[in-house]
Structure formats: C-alpha cells, structure tokens
Amino acid sequence: FIFLSTKTSARSIIYSTMTFAALVTHARGFTRSSTFLSNGVRSMSSTSGGAFRSTLQMKAESGQVEVVMVGCGAPNRGMGWYHAVQMIDKKCPTASLDFVIEPWFLGKGKTTPGGPEFAEWAAENPDIQFTTSLTDLPPPIQPRLALISGRTADNPHLLTESIKNGCKVIYLEKPGAPTVTELESMKAEAAAADVKVLMGYNKNVCKYVKKARDFAAGLPGSSVTFVSNNAYENTAASLGECFERNAEGMLKNMAIHELALLVSFYDVSVDNIESVTADKEFSSLQTLTGPSGTEWTDFDKIKFSITTKTGTTVSVQADRCGGTDSFAFVLDDIGAEVFRYYMPDEEDKAHVAELEAKYPTAMPYFFTQDPDYITVKERVAKTCLDGSEAEGVATIDIAVETLKVAEYLTPILQEQLK
C-alpha cells in the first residue's frame, strides 16, 4: 500500500505504480512510515520491514545538499524557523531543506505558546519531513548538512547525533555550547569523525563590518566600535523573558557576534588582552525574574573597550532595547568620529520593508541580517557539497576562542558595574 499525496511540488514524485522491490531500491534499503500527530503535523519514523506508507519524494537534487534543521523553534521567533523560511523560499540554491527535527513543538510543547503556530506552519510545508529525533533519519542520498539551531545547552548531544546520522558538515549556531570545555570536546569529536563544523557568525560577512574595517585600515591610530541592537521592550517582563530564554548571558548570546569579530579580525584572545574597560554611563546590569519565576542576572546593555598586548584598541556596544539597527563607527587618533556605516544601509532598507510586510510579527533583527544569513548558509552548503572553502565563515576554532573571551570578560565587566 502506498499513501498518495494530493499535493505535489517541483521536487515531489508521486509513485502511483511501482513494485515494492523498486521502492526498496529507491530508498536504499530504508523504509519510512508517515504518521500524523494529534496536532496535524506529518511525522516520519523508521520501520523494520513492511510496505511504504508515505509519499516518496525526491530529496536534494544534483548540485544540492540535504539539510537537516535541528531545533526549529517557534514561527516568527526562532532563528531556526527563519533559516528554514529562507531555504523554503529557495534563497540558498545549494541548500535543500528536507528534514526538520523539533522535539519540543512535536512533543510536550505542542499545546504550549507557539505550538499551534508551529503545527500550522508545518502543515503548510508538506514536502518537508518533520520528526522529533535525528535517529529517525534515513541514510543520506546527497551530502547531508545539519543546521543546529536549538537551545545552546542541547548542542553537544545534537552534534553527536548529527555525526552518527550521516552529516558531513555541521552549521552550528552561536555560541556553539554553554562552556569552553564542552565546545572543545565537540571540536575534538567532529575532527575524529572528519566532520567539518562551521559557525553561524553571520556578521563576519556583513557589509557594514567590511566597510568599517577597510576605512579604519587606511587611518593610522583609529579605532572601531561595533554596535548591536535588539528591539525588546524595555520592561522587566520582556527583559526577564529574554534573560531566561538566553540564559547563557549577553556576552555568550547577543554580543557573541561582536566578540567573534574581535577574535577573527583584531587579534583578540584571552592571552592577548591587556585591559578591559566598561563604559559605566552606558552599561546596565540587572537581576530580573523570568517566566518560570527564576531570577536571572545579565546585562540589558553593555559597552566596553579592549586593548590588546599588541597595541590594538577595539570596542563593543550592545543594547537589548536599542532598536533594529547594527552599525560600526570609527574614531580617529584624537577620539573624533570620522566614519559610520549602518546595517541596513539605504540600499537594503527597501528589502527590509518587504520582509516586514511579509512577516509582520517576526523578530525585526531577522530582516536587517537577512542577506548575511543567506550568504553564510550558501557558503556552508557549498562546502558540504564540494569541499570548497567557506570564505569568511567562522570555524569552530574561532568559536572556541570567542567563547573563552566571553567567559573571561563577563565577571570582569560585572565587577566593574557593581
């Protein structure tokens, strides 16, 4: 018996007549059954014999990699969801989104906030297989890329499962792991399995970063400040939810992108830091209660400068409630601002407006960074497909040093703000 879908796509093949032997050959010995969870989302599970009961679909085509989204999150809020949307919209031609692993919204969280919205979104995408575990995946046909965008605390075991289930390259969202020790262990595990791990530090490829770096390079004695803003409401409830959901803290979460820039381009490392100075007038450290009732202490905004032992000074400014723009500015040798470049720039603002209209309830920062998310995913997918270098994309080595810097800076800056 074969379940025939009433929906087709350019990549779907509906087999109305095919012998069981041909089906087994097509699936390379793996059989799958399609079931419907109580929330209406089609789920995939492995079987041990018996007939196929799911629509057989062409997966990644020649010249594409099959992408496994691990940890999708809620529509309009989850970073994984936005990555998925870009691939569904074919913004990354080398990446074919074939599987979504979402244990929470397909499991205990299906009736929690975001669960019904996830079920509705999943039902709108019948060509994607949704399931709760990487162990449900069939063997890869095309090169397989895991895009891990779940909770940071889950990343170590998700990387292990991704490797076990045929992923050749792993795209790991920041910061990669809760601690340096765990991230170093993940790096060693991937190296032993000959699996490449690249990081979702999209600001490494941003236009505004390159322009500021290039300008400063031509001005001796200058320094750069990288500014990151989010658009959370400046209320205890909103920031408390933010602190709890991003429990690793500001420097391991929102501002980790800027720290990756410092590590990648300014020779910043724990061993090379000469001094760190917080801007006390700008910065704010709060203890707030999250939705669970637990108290969390974190920066809602922070600004600091680092001077290295090799003589470089570079600064970071991050504000949870600062708006939607990120930018960089350059000071000359007497401290006067001589250059500033925004993301989005005038050229990109029309594109941002289109995305705002299309996804009016989504997180605003998705739109300002939209082109950079695409660039990083496409370069990582190309690496998975043909082994080419992912130009400008941060490696797990950069991530390890970045996380070391975040762990080093956090207590120093907290102490300076007491």
Short mmCIF file of C-alpha atoms in Angstrom, two decimals:
data_model
loop_
_atom_site.label_atom_id
_atom_site.label_comp_id
_atom_site.label_asym_id
_atom_site.label_seq_id
_atom_site.Cartn_x
_atom_site.Cartn_y
_atom_site.Cartn_z
CA PHE A 1 0.00 0.00 0.00
CA ILE A 2 1.29 3.45 -0.93
CA PHE A 3 -0.06 6.67 0.51
CA LEU A 4 -0.52 9.12 -2.36
CA SER A 5 -0.29 12.80 -1.51
CA THR A 6 -2.74 15.18 -3.14
CA LYS A 7 -0.04 17.85 -3.20
CA THR A 8 2.94 17.86 -5.46
CA SER A 9 5.90 20.16 -5.90
CA ALA A 10 8.76 20.56 -8.33
CA ARG A 11 10.73 18.13 -6.18
CA SER A 12 7.94 15.66 -5.40
CA ILE A 13 7.44 12.43 -7.28
CA ILE A 14 4.19 10.58 -6.67
CA TYR A 15 4.59 6.90 -7.35
CA SER A 16 1.23 5.54 -8.45
CA THR A 17 2.69 2.30 -9.68
CA MET A 18 5.96 0.84 -8.53
CA THR A 19 6.89 -2.57 -7.28
CA PHE A 20 7.92 -3.00 -3.69
CA ALA A 21 11.37 -4.06 -4.84
CA ALA A 22 11.78 -0.85 -6.82
CA LEU A 23 10.71 1.17 -3.82
CA VAL A 24 13.26 -0.54 -1.65
CA THR A 25 15.95 0.10 -4.23
CA HIS A 26 14.98 3.76 -4.47
CA ALA A 27 15.17 4.20 -0.71
CA ARG A 28 18.48 2.36 -0.47
CA GLY A 29 17.09 -0.23 1.85
CA PHE A 30 15.45 2.16 4.27
CA THR A 31 11.70 2.29 4.79
CA ARG A 32 9.74 5.09 6.30
CA SER A 33 6.22 5.43 7.55
CA SER A 34 4.28 8.63 7.69
CA THR A 35 2.01 9.27 10.64
CA PHE A 36 0.03 12.26 11.76
CA LEU A 37 0.46 13.58 15.26
CA SER A 38 -2.53 14.90 17.16
CA ASN A 39 -1.63 18.42 16.10
CA GLY A 40 -1.89 17.52 12.41
CA VAL A 41 1.82 17.60 11.61
CA ARG A 42 3.15 14.80 9.44
CA SER A 43 5.86 12.89 11.27
CA MET A 44 8.41 10.45 9.92
CA SER A 45 9.59 7.30 11.66
CA SER A 46 11.76 4.39 10.64
CA THR A 47 10.28 0.94 10.22
CA SER A 48 11.78 -2.50 10.03
CA GLY A 49 10.13 -4.04 7.05
CA GLY A 50 6.64 -3.89 5.65
CA ALA A 51 5.33 -1.65 2.92
CA PHE A 52 5.91 2.05 2.44
CA ARG A 53 3.11 4.20 3.75
CA SER A 54 4.50 7.66 2.95
CA THR A 55 4.77 9.72 -0.17
CA LEU A 56 8.22 9.16 -1.62
CA GLN A 57 9.77 12.44 -2.51
CA MET A 58 12.84 13.45 -4.40
CA LYS A 59 15.19 14.85 -1.82
CA ALA A 60 18.07 17.20 -2.57
CA GLU A 61 18.67 17.30 -6.27
CA SER A 62 22.01 17.02 -8.01
CA GLY A 63 24.07 20.07 -7.04
CA GLN A 64 22.32 20.40 -3.67
CA VAL A 65 22.89 19.18 -0.14
CA GLU A 66 20.10 17.77 2.00
CA VAL A 67 19.71 20.00 5.05
CA VAL A 68 18.53 18.79 8.43
CA MET A 69 17.20 21.66 10.54
CA VAL A 70 17.84 20.65 14.14
CA GLY A 71 15.84 22.79 16.55
CA CYS A 72 13.47 24.95 14.56
CA GLY A 73 11.75 26.93 17.28
CA ALA A 74 8.52 28.87 17.06
CA PRO A 75 7.41 30.60 13.86
CA ASN A 76 8.31 34.30 13.81
CA ARG A 77 10.60 33.92 16.85
CA GLY A 78 13.00 31.03 16.38
CA MET A 79 16.25 31.56 14.49
CA GLY A 80 15.90 28.05 13.11
CA TRP A 81 12.46 28.91 11.73
CA TYR A 82 13.89 31.88 9.85
CA HIS A 83 16.71 29.77 8.43
CA ALA A 84 14.04 27.32 7.28
CA VAL A 85 11.95 30.06 5.66
CA GLN A 86 14.93 31.24 3.63
CA MET A 87 15.58 27.73 2.31
CA ILE A 88 11.90 27.09 1.59
CA ASP A 89 11.91 30.33 -0.41
CA LYS A 90 14.96 28.98 -2.31
CA LYS A 91 17.23 31.83 -1.24
CA CYS A 92 20.10 29.36 -0.82
CA PRO A 93 20.23 27.40 -4.09
CA THR A 94 22.68 24.77 -2.85
CA ALA A 95 20.60 24.01 0.28
CA SER A 96 17.52 21.78 0.14
CA LEU A 97 15.59 21.73 3.42
CA ASP A 98 14.50 18.09 3.64
CA PHE A 99 14.10 17.42 7.36
CA VAL A 100 13.10 19.39 10.46
CA ILE A 101 13.90 17.96 13.90
CA GLU A 102 11.72 19.67 16.51
CA PRO A 103 11.27 17.60 19.69
CA TRP A 104 9.51 20.31 21.70
CA PHE A 105 6.73 21.51 19.42
CA LEU A 106 6.17 17.99 18.08
CA GLY A 107 6.16 16.61 21.61
CA LYS A 108 5.36 18.01 25.02
CA GLY A 109 5.28 21.59 23.74
CA LYS A 110 2.66 21.16 21.05
CA THR A 111 -0.05 22.83 23.16
CA THR A 112 2.22 25.48 24.69
CA PRO A 113 2.59 29.00 23.27
CA GLY A 114 3.98 28.64 19.76
CA GLY A 115 2.90 25.02 19.40
CA PRO A 116 -0.30 25.55 17.39
CA GLU A 117 1.51 28.07 15.17
CA PHE A 118 4.27 25.53 14.56
CA ALA A 119 1.72 22.86 13.60
CA GLU A 120 0.05 25.24 11.16
CA TRP A 121 3.38 26.21 9.59
CA ALA A 122 4.48 22.58 9.30
CA ALA A 123 1.21 21.64 7.60
CA GLU A 124 1.87 24.36 5.02
CA ASN A 125 5.13 22.60 4.04
CA PRO A 126 4.22 19.00 3.15
CA ASP A 127 7.45 18.40 1.20
CA ILE A 128 9.49 18.61 4.41
CA GLN A 129 9.69 15.64 6.76
CA PHE A 130 9.09 16.64 10.39
CA THR A 131 10.19 14.45 13.28
CA THR A 132 11.42 14.59 16.85
CA SER A 133 14.77 12.84 16.64
CA LEU A 134 17.81 12.62 14.37
CA THR A 135 17.67 8.84 14.82
CA ASP A 136 14.57 8.83 12.60
CA LEU A 137 16.52 9.98 9.54
CA PRO A 138 17.06 7.69 6.55
CA PRO A 139 20.60 7.26 5.22
CA PRO A 140 21.74 10.30 3.20
CA ILE A 141 21.45 10.26 -0.57
CA GLN A 142 23.04 13.64 -1.25
CA PRO A 143 25.69 15.16 1.07
CA ARG A 144 23.97 15.93 4.37
CA LEU A 145 24.29 19.20 6.29
CA ALA A 146 22.97 19.64 9.84
CA LEU A 147 21.97 23.17 10.80
CA ILE A 148 21.81 23.11 14.60
CA SER A 149 19.77 26.00 15.96
CA GLY A 150 18.34 24.64 19.19
CA ARG A 151 19.00 25.54 22.80
CA THR A 152 22.67 26.08 23.47
CA ALA A 153 22.60 23.51 26.30
CA ASP A 154 21.42 20.83 23.84
CA ASN A 155 24.12 21.43 21.23
CA PRO A 156 26.73 18.92 22.46
CA HIS A 157 24.45 15.90 22.17
CA LEU A 158 22.82 17.25 18.99
CA LEU A 159 26.26 17.44 17.36
CA THR A 160 26.93 13.83 18.40
CA GLU A 161 23.62 12.65 16.94
CA SER A 162 24.18 14.66 13.74
CA ILE A 163 27.53 12.94 13.20
CA LYS A 164 26.02 9.49 13.91
CA ASN A 165 23.29 10.10 11.36
CA GLY A 166 25.38 10.91 8.33
CA CYS A 167 26.01 14.66 8.46
CA LYS A 168 29.17 15.62 6.59
CA VAL A 169 29.20 19.27 7.66
CA ILE A 170 27.58 20.96 10.66
CA TYR A 171 26.42 24.57 10.73
CA LEU A 172 26.35 25.43 14.43
CA GLU A 173 24.55 28.49 15.72
CA LYS A 174 26.29 30.70 18.24
CA PRO A 175 27.79 30.32 20.76
CA GLY A 176 28.05 26.61 19.98
CA ALA A 177 27.98 25.26 23.55
CA PRO A 178 27.38 26.52 27.09
CA THR A 179 31.06 26.31 28.07
CA VAL A 180 34.51 26.31 26.52
CA THR A 181 35.14 22.78 27.81
CA GLU A 182 32.06 21.44 26.04
CA LEU A 183 32.84 23.25 22.79
CA GLU A 184 36.41 21.96 22.81
CA SER A 185 35.08 18.44 23.29
CA MET A 186 32.68 18.92 20.36
CA LYS A 187 35.56 20.17 18.21
CA ALA A 188 37.60 17.05 19.01
CA GLU A 189 34.64 14.74 18.36
CA ALA A 190 33.96 16.30 14.95
CA ALA A 191 37.64 16.18 13.98
CA ALA A 192 37.83 12.47 14.88
CA ALA A 193 34.85 11.81 12.62
CA ASP A 194 36.24 14.00 9.80
CA VAL A 195 33.20 16.27 10.04
CA LYS A 196 33.65 19.99 9.46
CA VAL A 197 31.95 22.40 11.86
CA LEU A 198 31.29 25.99 10.76
CA MET A 199 29.61 28.69 12.78
CA GLY A 200 26.64 30.96 12.24
CA TYR A 201 28.57 34.15 12.96
CA ASN A 202 26.91 35.99 10.12
CA LYS A 203 28.37 39.40 10.99
CA ASN A 204 31.76 38.14 9.81
CA VAL A 205 30.41 38.56 6.26
CA CYS A 206 28.35 41.75 6.81
CA LYS A 207 28.76 44.72 4.52
CA TYR A 208 28.97 47.27 7.34
CA VAL A 209 31.73 45.32 9.07
CA LYS A 210 33.88 45.21 5.95
CA LYS A 211 33.36 48.90 5.21
CA ALA A 212 34.32 49.95 8.75
CA ARG A 213 37.37 47.68 8.79
CA ASP A 214 38.51 48.95 5.40
CA PHE A 215 38.09 52.60 6.41
CA ALA A 216 39.97 52.15 9.69
CA ALA A 217 42.77 50.26 7.95
CA GLY A 218 43.56 53.42 5.98
CA LEU A 219 43.60 55.71 9.03
CA PRO A 220 46.54 55.17 11.41
CA GLY A 221 45.70 55.48 15.09
CA SER A 222 41.97 54.93 14.55
CA SER A 223 39.71 52.53 16.48
CA VAL A 224 36.43 50.77 15.62
CA THR A 225 33.30 50.29 17.72
CA PHE A 226 30.84 47.58 16.69
CA VAL A 227 27.25 48.25 17.79
CA SER A 228 24.50 45.64 18.06
CA ASN A 229 20.86 46.37 18.90
CA ASN A 230 17.76 44.29 19.53
CA ALA A 231 14.20 45.54 19.84
CA TYR A 232 12.94 44.02 23.07
CA GLU A 233 10.53 46.14 25.10
CA ASN A 234 12.31 47.95 27.91
CA THR A 235 10.21 46.34 30.62
CA ALA A 236 11.01 43.92 33.42
CA ALA A 237 8.69 41.32 31.91
CA SER A 238 10.14 41.49 28.42
CA LEU A 239 13.76 41.55 29.55
CA GLY A 240 13.11 38.86 32.17
CA GLU A 241 11.80 36.57 29.43
CA CYS A 242 14.82 37.46 27.30
CA PHE A 243 17.26 36.74 30.15
CA GLU A 244 15.65 33.36 30.82
CA ARG A 245 15.41 32.27 27.19
CA ASN A 246 19.03 33.33 26.59
CA ALA A 247 20.31 32.04 29.91
CA GLU A 248 23.90 31.81 28.71
CA GLY A 249 24.04 35.60 29.10
CA MET A 250 24.54 38.66 26.90
CA LEU A 251 28.20 38.05 26.05
CA LYS A 252 27.56 34.43 25.07
CA ASN A 253 24.42 35.31 23.18
CA MET A 254 23.63 38.67 21.58
CA ALA A 255 27.11 40.20 21.79
CA ILE A 256 28.90 36.97 20.88
CA HIS A 257 28.77 38.04 17.21
CA GLU A 258 30.80 41.14 18.03
CA LEU A 259 33.28 39.12 20.10
CA ALA A 260 33.71 36.80 17.10
CA LEU A 261 34.62 39.85 15.01
CA LEU A 262 37.25 40.84 17.57
CA VAL A 263 38.71 37.33 17.59
CA SER A 264 38.55 36.98 13.79
CA PHE A 265 39.93 40.36 12.76
CA TYR A 266 41.57 42.15 15.72
CA ASP A 267 43.81 39.51 17.27
CA VAL A 268 41.75 39.46 20.46
CA SER A 269 42.26 36.40 22.64
CA VAL A 270 42.33 35.82 26.38
CA ASP A 271 46.11 35.59 26.27
CA ASN A 272 46.43 38.83 24.27
CA ILE A 273 44.08 41.09 26.27
CA GLU A 274 45.95 43.85 28.07
CA SER A 275 42.95 45.69 29.54
CA VAL A 276 39.15 45.83 29.54
CA THR A 277 37.17 48.94 30.44
CA ALA A 278 33.39 49.14 30.80
CA ASP A 279 31.53 52.32 29.88
CA LYS A 280 29.62 52.69 33.16
CA GLU A 281 27.48 55.56 31.91
CA PHE A 282 26.05 53.47 29.07
CA SER A 283 26.01 49.98 30.57
CA SER A 284 23.32 48.35 32.73
CA LEU A 285 23.36 45.11 34.74
CA GLN A 286 20.00 43.88 36.10
CA THR A 287 18.56 40.97 38.06
CA LEU A 288 15.09 40.14 36.73
CA THR A 289 12.52 37.38 37.12
CA GLY A 290 11.83 35.15 34.13
CA PRO A 291 8.52 33.43 33.22
CA SER A 292 9.47 30.40 35.35
CA GLY A 293 9.86 32.55 38.46
CA THR A 294 13.64 32.14 38.46
CA GLU A 295 15.82 35.23 38.83
CA TRP A 296 18.48 35.95 36.18
CA THR A 297 21.30 38.48 36.28
CA ASP A 298 22.54 39.81 32.96
CA PHE A 299 23.41 42.94 31.03
CA ASP A 300 20.48 44.53 29.25
CA LYS A 301 23.07 46.81 27.66
CA ILE A 302 26.85 46.88 27.74
CA LYS A 303 29.66 48.91 26.22
CA PHE A 304 33.35 48.19 26.71
CA SER A 305 36.76 48.66 25.12
CA ILE A 306 39.56 46.11 24.84
CA THR A 307 43.21 46.96 24.34
CA THR A 308 45.45 44.10 23.29
CA LYS A 309 49.05 43.50 24.25
CA THR A 310 49.91 44.09 20.59
CA GLY A 311 48.50 47.62 20.75
CA THR A 312 45.05 47.34 19.16
CA THR A 313 42.03 49.03 20.74
CA VAL A 314 38.52 47.95 19.68
CA SER A 315 35.10 48.43 21.31
CA VAL A 316 31.72 46.69 21.51
CA GLN A 317 28.32 48.16 22.33
CA ALA A 318 25.18 46.02 22.68
CA ASP A 319 21.68 47.03 23.73
CA ARG A 320 18.74 44.62 24.07
CA CYS A 321 16.30 47.55 23.71
CA GLY A 322 18.25 49.71 21.28
CA GLY A 323 16.19 49.16 18.13
CA THR A 324 16.82 47.12 15.00
CA ASP A 325 19.99 48.64 13.53
CA SER A 326 23.52 47.35 13.85
CA PHE A 327 26.38 49.60 12.82
CA ALA A 328 30.06 50.37 13.23
CA PHE A 329 31.80 53.68 13.69
CA VAL A 330 35.44 54.73 13.51
CA LEU A 331 37.19 57.20 15.80
CA ASP A 332 40.39 58.95 14.73
CA ASP A 333 43.50 59.22 16.88
CA ILE A 334 42.04 62.12 18.92
CA GLY A 335 38.68 60.41 19.53
CA ALA A 336 36.56 62.18 16.93
CA GLU A 337 34.08 60.10 14.95
CA VAL A 338 35.07 60.11 11.28
CA PHE A 339 33.04 57.24 9.80
CA ARG A 340 29.78 55.36 10.46
CA TYR A 341 28.04 52.67 8.45
CA TYR A 342 24.68 51.05 9.23
CA MET A 343 23.04 47.73 8.66
CA PRO A 344 20.71 48.00 6.89
CA ASP A 345 22.02 50.75 4.66
CA GLU A 346 19.81 52.78 2.33
CA GLU A 347 20.18 50.14 -0.37
CA ASP A 348 18.87 47.40 1.95
CA LYS A 349 16.01 49.28 3.61
CA ALA A 350 13.56 48.55 0.80
CA HIS A 351 14.26 44.83 1.19
CA VAL A 352 13.72 45.08 4.95
CA ALA A 353 10.36 46.78 4.36
CA GLU A 354 9.28 43.93 2.06
CA LEU A 355 10.16 41.35 4.70
CA GLU A 356 8.37 43.32 7.43
CA ALA A 357 5.23 43.29 5.31
CA LYS A 358 5.55 39.57 4.60
CA TYR A 359 6.27 38.56 8.22
CA PRO A 360 4.76 41.36 10.33
CA THR A 361 5.07 39.54 13.67
CA ALA A 362 8.60 38.17 13.22
CA MET A 363 11.64 39.36 15.17
CA PRO A 364 12.82 42.58 13.48
CA TYR A 365 16.51 41.64 13.55
CA PHE A 366 15.82 38.77 11.15
CA PHE A 367 15.20 41.27 8.38
CA THR A 368 18.21 43.52 8.85
CA GLN A 369 20.52 40.49 8.76
CA ASP A 370 18.60 38.57 6.10
CA PRO A 371 21.23 38.83 3.32
CA ASP A 372 24.00 37.73 5.66
CA TYR A 373 22.12 34.66 6.89
CA ILE A 374 21.73 33.67 3.24
CA THR A 375 25.41 34.24 2.47
CA VAL A 376 26.64 32.11 5.37
CA LYS A 377 24.20 29.24 4.69
CA GLU A 378 25.02 29.16 0.99
CA ARG A 379 28.77 29.14 1.60
CA VAL A 380 28.45 26.37 4.19
CA ALA A 381 26.22 24.36 1.84
CA LYS A 382 28.79 24.71 -0.94
CA THR A 383 31.48 23.45 1.42
CA CYS A 384 29.33 20.42 2.20
CA LEU A 385 28.68 19.78 -1.49
CA ASP A 386 32.15 20.08 -2.99
CA GLY A 387 34.62 20.77 -0.19
CA SER A 388 35.27 24.37 -1.27
CA GLU A 389 36.37 26.89 1.34
CA ALA A 390 33.57 28.82 3.05
CA GLU A 391 35.13 32.25 2.62
CA GLY A 392 34.76 34.49 5.67
CA VAL A 393 32.73 31.95 7.66
CA ALA A 394 33.95 31.39 11.21
CA THR A 395 35.31 27.97 12.08
CA ILE A 396 34.82 26.12 15.35
CA ASP A 397 38.38 27.20 16.27
CA ILE A 398 37.22 30.83 16.14
CA ALA A 399 34.17 29.85 18.16
CA VAL A 400 36.25 28.24 20.90
CA GLU A 401 38.42 31.36 21.32
CA THR A 402 35.34 33.59 21.16
CA LEU A 403 33.67 31.65 23.93
CA LYS A 404 36.87 31.85 26.00
CA VAL A 405 36.81 35.63 25.61
CA ALA A 406 33.12 35.78 26.62
CA GLU A 407 33.77 33.73 29.75
CA TYR A 408 36.79 35.86 30.61
CA LEU A 409 35.02 39.20 30.13
CA THR A 410 31.70 38.51 31.89
CA PRO A 411 32.88 38.53 35.52
CA ILE A 412 35.29 41.42 34.86
CA LEU A 413 32.56 43.61 33.40
CA GLN A 414 30.03 42.60 36.09
CA GLU A 415 32.52 43.58 38.77
CA GLN A 416 33.19 46.95 37.10
CA LEU A 417 29.45 47.70 37.05
CA LYS A 418 28.75 46.92 40.70
#
